[in-house]
Short mmCIF file of C-alpha atoms in Angstrom, two decimals:
data_model
loop_
_atom_site.label_atom_id
_atom_site.label_comp_id
_atom_site.label_asym_id
_atom_site.label_seq_id
_atom_site.Cartn_x
_atom_site.Cartn_y
_atom_site.Cartn_z
CA UNK A 1 6.80 -32.28 -15.50
CA UNK A 2 6.86 -28.76 -14.20
CA UNK A 3 10.39 -27.00 -15.07
CA UNK A 4 10.66 -24.82 -12.12
CA UNK A 5 13.98 -23.19 -13.50
CA UNK A 6 12.03 -21.74 -16.40
CA UNK A 7 9.50 -19.95 -14.11
CA UNK A 8 9.70 -16.06 -13.81
CA UNK A 9 6.25 -15.22 -13.20
CA UNK A 10 2.93 -16.70 -12.17
CA UNK A 11 -0.50 -15.90 -13.45
CA UNK A 12 -3.54 -17.03 -11.43
CA UNK A 13 -7.15 -17.32 -11.86
CA UNK A 14 -9.49 -15.83 -9.21
CA UNK A 15 -12.86 -17.52 -8.92
CA UNK A 16 -12.86 -21.08 -7.42
CA UNK A 17 -9.17 -20.81 -7.17
CA UNK A 18 -8.66 -18.45 -4.52
CA UNK A 19 -12.39 -18.63 -3.11
CA UNK A 20 -15.48 -20.60 -3.96
CA UNK A 21 -17.71 -18.51 -6.19
CA UNK A 22 -20.85 -20.32 -5.81
CA UNK A 23 -21.81 -18.98 -2.06
CA UNK A 24 -20.50 -15.45 -3.42
CA UNK A 25 -22.98 -15.24 -6.08
CA UNK A 26 -25.94 -17.06 -4.19
CA UNK A 27 -25.46 -14.26 -1.53
CA UNK A 28 -25.17 -11.25 -3.83
CA UNK A 29 -28.30 -12.56 -5.68
CA UNK A 30 -30.08 -12.63 -2.60
CA UNK A 31 -29.20 -9.27 -1.50
CA UNK A 32 -30.08 -8.00 -5.01
CA UNK A 33 -33.61 -9.43 -4.71
CA UNK A 34 -33.97 -7.79 -1.15
CA UNK A 35 -33.00 -4.52 -2.67
CA UNK A 36 -35.41 -4.91 -5.54
CA UNK A 37 -38.39 -6.08 -3.10
CA UNK A 38 -38.76 -2.61 -2.41
CA UNK A 39 -37.88 -0.82 -5.39
CA UNK A 40 -39.24 -3.21 -8.14
CA UNK A 41 -41.06 -6.34 -6.84
CA UNK A 42 -41.77 -7.96 -10.32
CA UNK A 43 -38.26 -7.85 -11.22
CA UNK A 44 -37.33 -9.23 -7.38
CA UNK A 45 -39.86 -12.16 -8.19
CA UNK A 46 -38.09 -13.21 -11.53
CA UNK A 47 -34.86 -13.22 -9.51
CA UNK A 48 -36.04 -15.23 -7.05
CA UNK A 49 -37.31 -17.93 -9.13
CA UNK A 50 -34.07 -19.95 -10.38
CA UNK A 51 -35.58 -20.98 -13.85
CA UNK A 52 -36.73 -17.37 -14.53
CA UNK A 53 -33.53 -15.84 -13.57
CA UNK A 54 -31.64 -18.41 -15.71
CA UNK A 55 -34.15 -17.71 -18.63
CA UNK A 56 -33.54 -13.74 -18.42
CA UNK A 57 -29.52 -14.29 -18.46
CA UNK A 58 -29.91 -16.72 -21.47
CA UNK A 59 -31.99 -14.30 -23.26
CA UNK A 60 -29.17 -11.54 -22.65
CA UNK A 61 -26.65 -13.84 -23.87
CA UNK A 62 -28.26 -14.98 -26.85
CA UNK A 63 -29.39 -11.33 -27.78
CA UNK A 64 -26.12 -9.68 -26.90
CA UNK A 65 -23.04 -12.14 -28.27
CA UNK A 66 -20.83 -8.94 -28.03
CA UNK A 67 -20.98 -9.16 -24.20
CA UNK A 68 -19.91 -12.76 -23.96
CA UNK A 69 -16.65 -11.63 -22.36
CA UNK A 70 -18.10 -9.26 -19.78
CA UNK A 71 -20.05 -10.91 -16.88
CA UNK A 72 -20.93 -7.42 -15.39
CA UNK A 73 -22.48 -6.22 -18.28
CA UNK A 74 -24.33 -9.38 -18.82
CA UNK A 75 -25.50 -9.13 -15.19
CA UNK A 76 -26.53 -5.40 -15.76
CA UNK A 77 -28.37 -6.19 -18.79
CA UNK A 78 -30.37 -9.30 -17.35
CA UNK A 79 -31.30 -7.07 -14.38
CA UNK A 80 -32.56 -4.55 -17.14
CA UNK A 81 -34.46 -7.00 -18.81
CA UNK A 82 -36.08 -8.47 -15.87
CA UNK A 83 -37.13 -4.78 -14.99
CA UNK A 84 -38.51 -4.41 -18.55
CA UNK A 85 -40.48 -7.59 -18.47
CA UNK A 86 -41.86 -6.77 -15.18
CA UNK A 87 -43.00 -3.08 -16.56
CA UNK A 88 -40.88 -1.49 -13.98
CA UNK A 89 -38.15 1.33 -14.07
CA UNK A 90 -35.46 0.38 -16.09
CA UNK A 91 -33.27 3.35 -14.78
CA UNK A 92 -32.89 0.93 -11.84
CA UNK A 93 -30.64 -1.47 -13.34
CA UNK A 94 -27.67 0.61 -12.59
CA UNK A 95 -28.18 1.07 -8.91
CA UNK A 96 -29.19 -2.49 -8.52
CA UNK A 97 -26.23 -3.78 -10.27
CA UNK A 98 -24.03 -1.72 -7.91
CA UNK A 99 -25.99 -3.23 -4.80
CA UNK A 100 -25.14 -6.70 -6.47
CA UNK A 101 -21.38 -5.92 -7.36
CA UNK A 102 -20.76 -4.44 -3.70
CA UNK A 103 -21.82 -7.88 -2.42
CA UNK A 104 -20.08 -9.75 -5.05
CA UNK A 105 -16.67 -8.37 -3.89
CA UNK A 106 -17.26 -10.01 -0.29
CA UNK A 107 -15.54 -13.09 -0.68
CA UNK A 108 -14.24 -15.80 1.58
CA UNK A 109 -10.76 -17.03 0.92
CA UNK A 110 -9.91 -20.72 1.05
CA UNK A 111 -7.75 -21.14 4.19
CA UNK A 112 -4.63 -21.72 2.01
CA UNK A 113 -4.81 -18.97 -0.33
CA UNK A 114 -3.82 -15.92 2.01
CA UNK A 115 -0.66 -17.76 3.04
CA UNK A 116 0.03 -19.14 -0.29
CA UNK A 117 -0.27 -15.71 -1.94
CA UNK A 118 2.23 -14.01 0.23
CA UNK A 119 4.57 -16.71 -0.25
CA UNK A 120 4.15 -16.64 -3.97
CA UNK A 121 4.26 -12.96 -4.29
CA UNK A 122 7.63 -13.04 -2.08
CA UNK A 123 9.34 -14.82 -5.15
CA UNK A 124 7.46 -14.13 -8.24
CA UNK A 125 5.65 -11.11 -9.87
CA UNK A 126 2.00 -12.62 -9.72
CA UNK A 127 -0.66 -11.49 -12.39
CA UNK A 128 -4.56 -12.08 -11.95
CA UNK A 129 -6.12 -13.51 -15.35
CA UNK A 130 -10.02 -13.75 -14.63
CA UNK A 131 -12.75 -14.29 -16.80
CA UNK A 132 -15.12 -12.99 -13.80
CA UNK A 133 -15.55 -9.65 -12.56
CA UNK A 134 -13.84 -9.73 -9.30
CA UNK A 135 -11.44 -6.74 -8.39
CA UNK A 136 -8.22 -7.83 -6.63
CA UNK A 137 -8.35 -4.39 -4.87
CA UNK A 138 -11.84 -4.45 -3.75
CA UNK A 139 -11.48 -7.97 -2.10
CA UNK A 140 -8.43 -6.84 -0.56
CA UNK A 141 -5.82 -8.94 -2.43
CA UNK A 142 -4.34 -6.03 -4.37
CA UNK A 143 -0.98 -6.11 -2.49
CA UNK A 144 -0.18 -9.63 -3.91
CA UNK A 145 -0.49 -8.73 -7.52
CA UNK A 146 1.54 -6.69 -9.95
CA UNK A 147 -1.26 -6.28 -12.23
CA UNK A 148 -4.80 -7.83 -12.99
CA UNK A 149 -6.34 -8.76 -16.02
CA UNK A 150 -10.13 -9.39 -16.60
CA UNK A 151 -11.88 -10.60 -19.75
CA UNK A 152 -14.37 -7.48 -19.27
CA UNK A 153 -11.51 -4.90 -19.35
CA UNK A 154 -9.13 -6.86 -22.00
CA UNK A 155 -11.91 -7.67 -24.37
CA UNK A 156 -11.02 -11.58 -24.69
CA UNK A 157 -11.62 -14.28 -22.31
CA UNK A 158 -9.84 -17.28 -21.41
CA UNK A 159 -9.22 -19.99 -23.11
CA UNK A 160 -8.18 -17.23 -25.81
CA UNK A 161 -4.13 -16.94 -26.03
CA UNK A 162 -4.08 -13.35 -26.09
CA UNK A 163 -5.19 -12.85 -22.54
CA UNK A 164 -2.36 -15.12 -21.35
CA UNK A 165 -0.08 -13.52 -23.38
CA UNK A 166 -1.21 -10.14 -22.05
CA UNK A 167 -0.47 -11.59 -18.50
CA UNK A 168 3.11 -12.38 -19.46
CA UNK A 169 3.52 -8.78 -21.15
CA UNK A 170 2.43 -7.12 -18.03
CA UNK A 171 5.60 -8.20 -16.11
CA UNK A 172 7.85 -8.38 -19.01
CA UNK A 173 8.48 -12.04 -19.69
CA UNK A 174 7.80 -14.47 -22.14
CA UNK A 175 4.65 -16.76 -22.24
CA UNK A 176 7.07 -19.55 -21.79
CA UNK A 177 8.34 -18.15 -18.69
CA UNK A 178 5.04 -18.17 -17.06
CA UNK A 179 3.44 -20.52 -14.83
CA UNK A 180 -0.59 -20.52 -14.93
CA UNK A 181 -2.47 -21.71 -12.10
CA UNK A 182 -6.34 -22.47 -12.10
CA UNK A 183 -9.19 -24.65 -11.37
CA UNK A 184 -10.88 -25.06 -14.89
CA UNK A 185 -9.75 -27.80 -17.25
CA UNK A 186 -10.38 -26.04 -20.24
CA UNK A 187 -10.51 -22.07 -19.63
CA UNK A 188 -7.15 -22.41 -17.47
CA UNK A 189 -5.19 -25.55 -18.11
CA UNK A 190 -5.73 -26.04 -21.76
CA UNK A 191 -5.79 -22.27 -22.80
CA UNK A 192 -2.42 -21.98 -20.82
CA UNK A 193 -1.11 -24.70 -22.65
CA UNK A 194 -2.10 -23.50 -26.02
CA UNK A 195 -0.60 -20.18 -25.00
CA UNK A 196 2.86 -21.79 -24.48
CA UNK A 197 2.79 -21.65 -20.78
CA UNK A 198 3.55 -24.01 -18.06
CA UNK A 199 0.27 -25.09 -16.12
CA UNK A 200 -0.94 -26.36 -12.76
CA UNK A 201 -4.14 -27.44 -12.40
CA UNK A 202 -5.69 -26.71 -9.08
CA UNK A 203 -7.92 -29.84 -8.34
CA UNK A 204 -9.25 -29.21 -5.00
CA UNK A 205 -12.41 -31.61 -5.29
CA UNK A 206 -10.71 -34.82 -6.59
CA UNK A 207 -12.06 -34.50 -10.04
CA UNK A 208 -11.23 -36.74 -12.77
CA UNK A 209 -8.87 -35.05 -15.83
CA UNK A 210 -10.69 -35.45 -19.30
CA UNK A 211 -8.29 -34.37 -21.69
CA UNK A 212 -5.43 -35.60 -23.78
CA UNK A 213 -3.31 -32.80 -22.93
CA UNK A 214 -2.01 -32.94 -19.50
CA UNK A 215 -1.24 -29.96 -17.07
CA UNK A 216 2.36 -30.14 -15.91
CA UNK A 217 1.60 -30.60 -12.47
CA UNK A 218 -1.64 -31.24 -10.37
CA UNK A 219 -2.11 -29.94 -6.70
CA UNK A 220 -5.02 -29.89 -4.40
CA UNK A 221 -4.20 -26.67 -2.85
CA UNK A 222 -2.11 -23.47 -3.01
CA UNK A 223 0.30 -24.45 0.08
CA UNK A 224 0.93 -27.61 -2.12
CA UNK A 225 1.97 -25.45 -5.01
CA UNK A 226 4.22 -23.57 -2.92
CA UNK A 227 5.90 -26.78 -1.72
CA UNK A 228 6.13 -27.87 -5.42
CA UNK A 229 7.96 -24.78 -6.04
CA UNK A 230 10.27 -25.31 -3.21
CA UNK A 231 9.31 -22.23 -1.24
CA UNK A 232 9.35 -21.73 2.55
CA UNK A 233 7.64 -19.28 4.76
#
């Protein structure tokens, strides 16, 4: 059960917690393929084919385990490999990634996310802790967060306890004084539990819980979290 009296800060996941990520990535990949059509049609064909696109990404993941925490680098190197396979100019990898990244920052918040962030930020310091490559400032949410930690910049990804502990340190509190909120059972909930935090599982789609360890609470949206914490607009 959640002990609200101990909470001095909140860390939040981003993708699939504040916005759905699948439509964002689908649109960004379409925009990337359209850009490549004119610049490198061979690579564009690879990215338009889901199995070929997945195979290129997997080849990068397997050959560059050092990039496992950095989704931007994996994406950039996937573009570079597709260009190489198509015998096209690999120097296009950087501008192509820039095209993808701009579109990746165009997110559509869940309806509850904006009002809930405003309410949460009025009562607690908020820290974004994400394995993804979204930038809270570029997506228009920077005003709500005291700090933002990404696996790409930090060098370690959830569920590694170090990134959770860094989130606590960023606002000067102990891990036991932090509530972590996220949608992923393993990366968010189990990772934060292992790091010594209280956790809330954001279960928007009625998934079943599959682990022995339990979150301190489960909510279906972020306004339900605000209500659980006793916050009022």
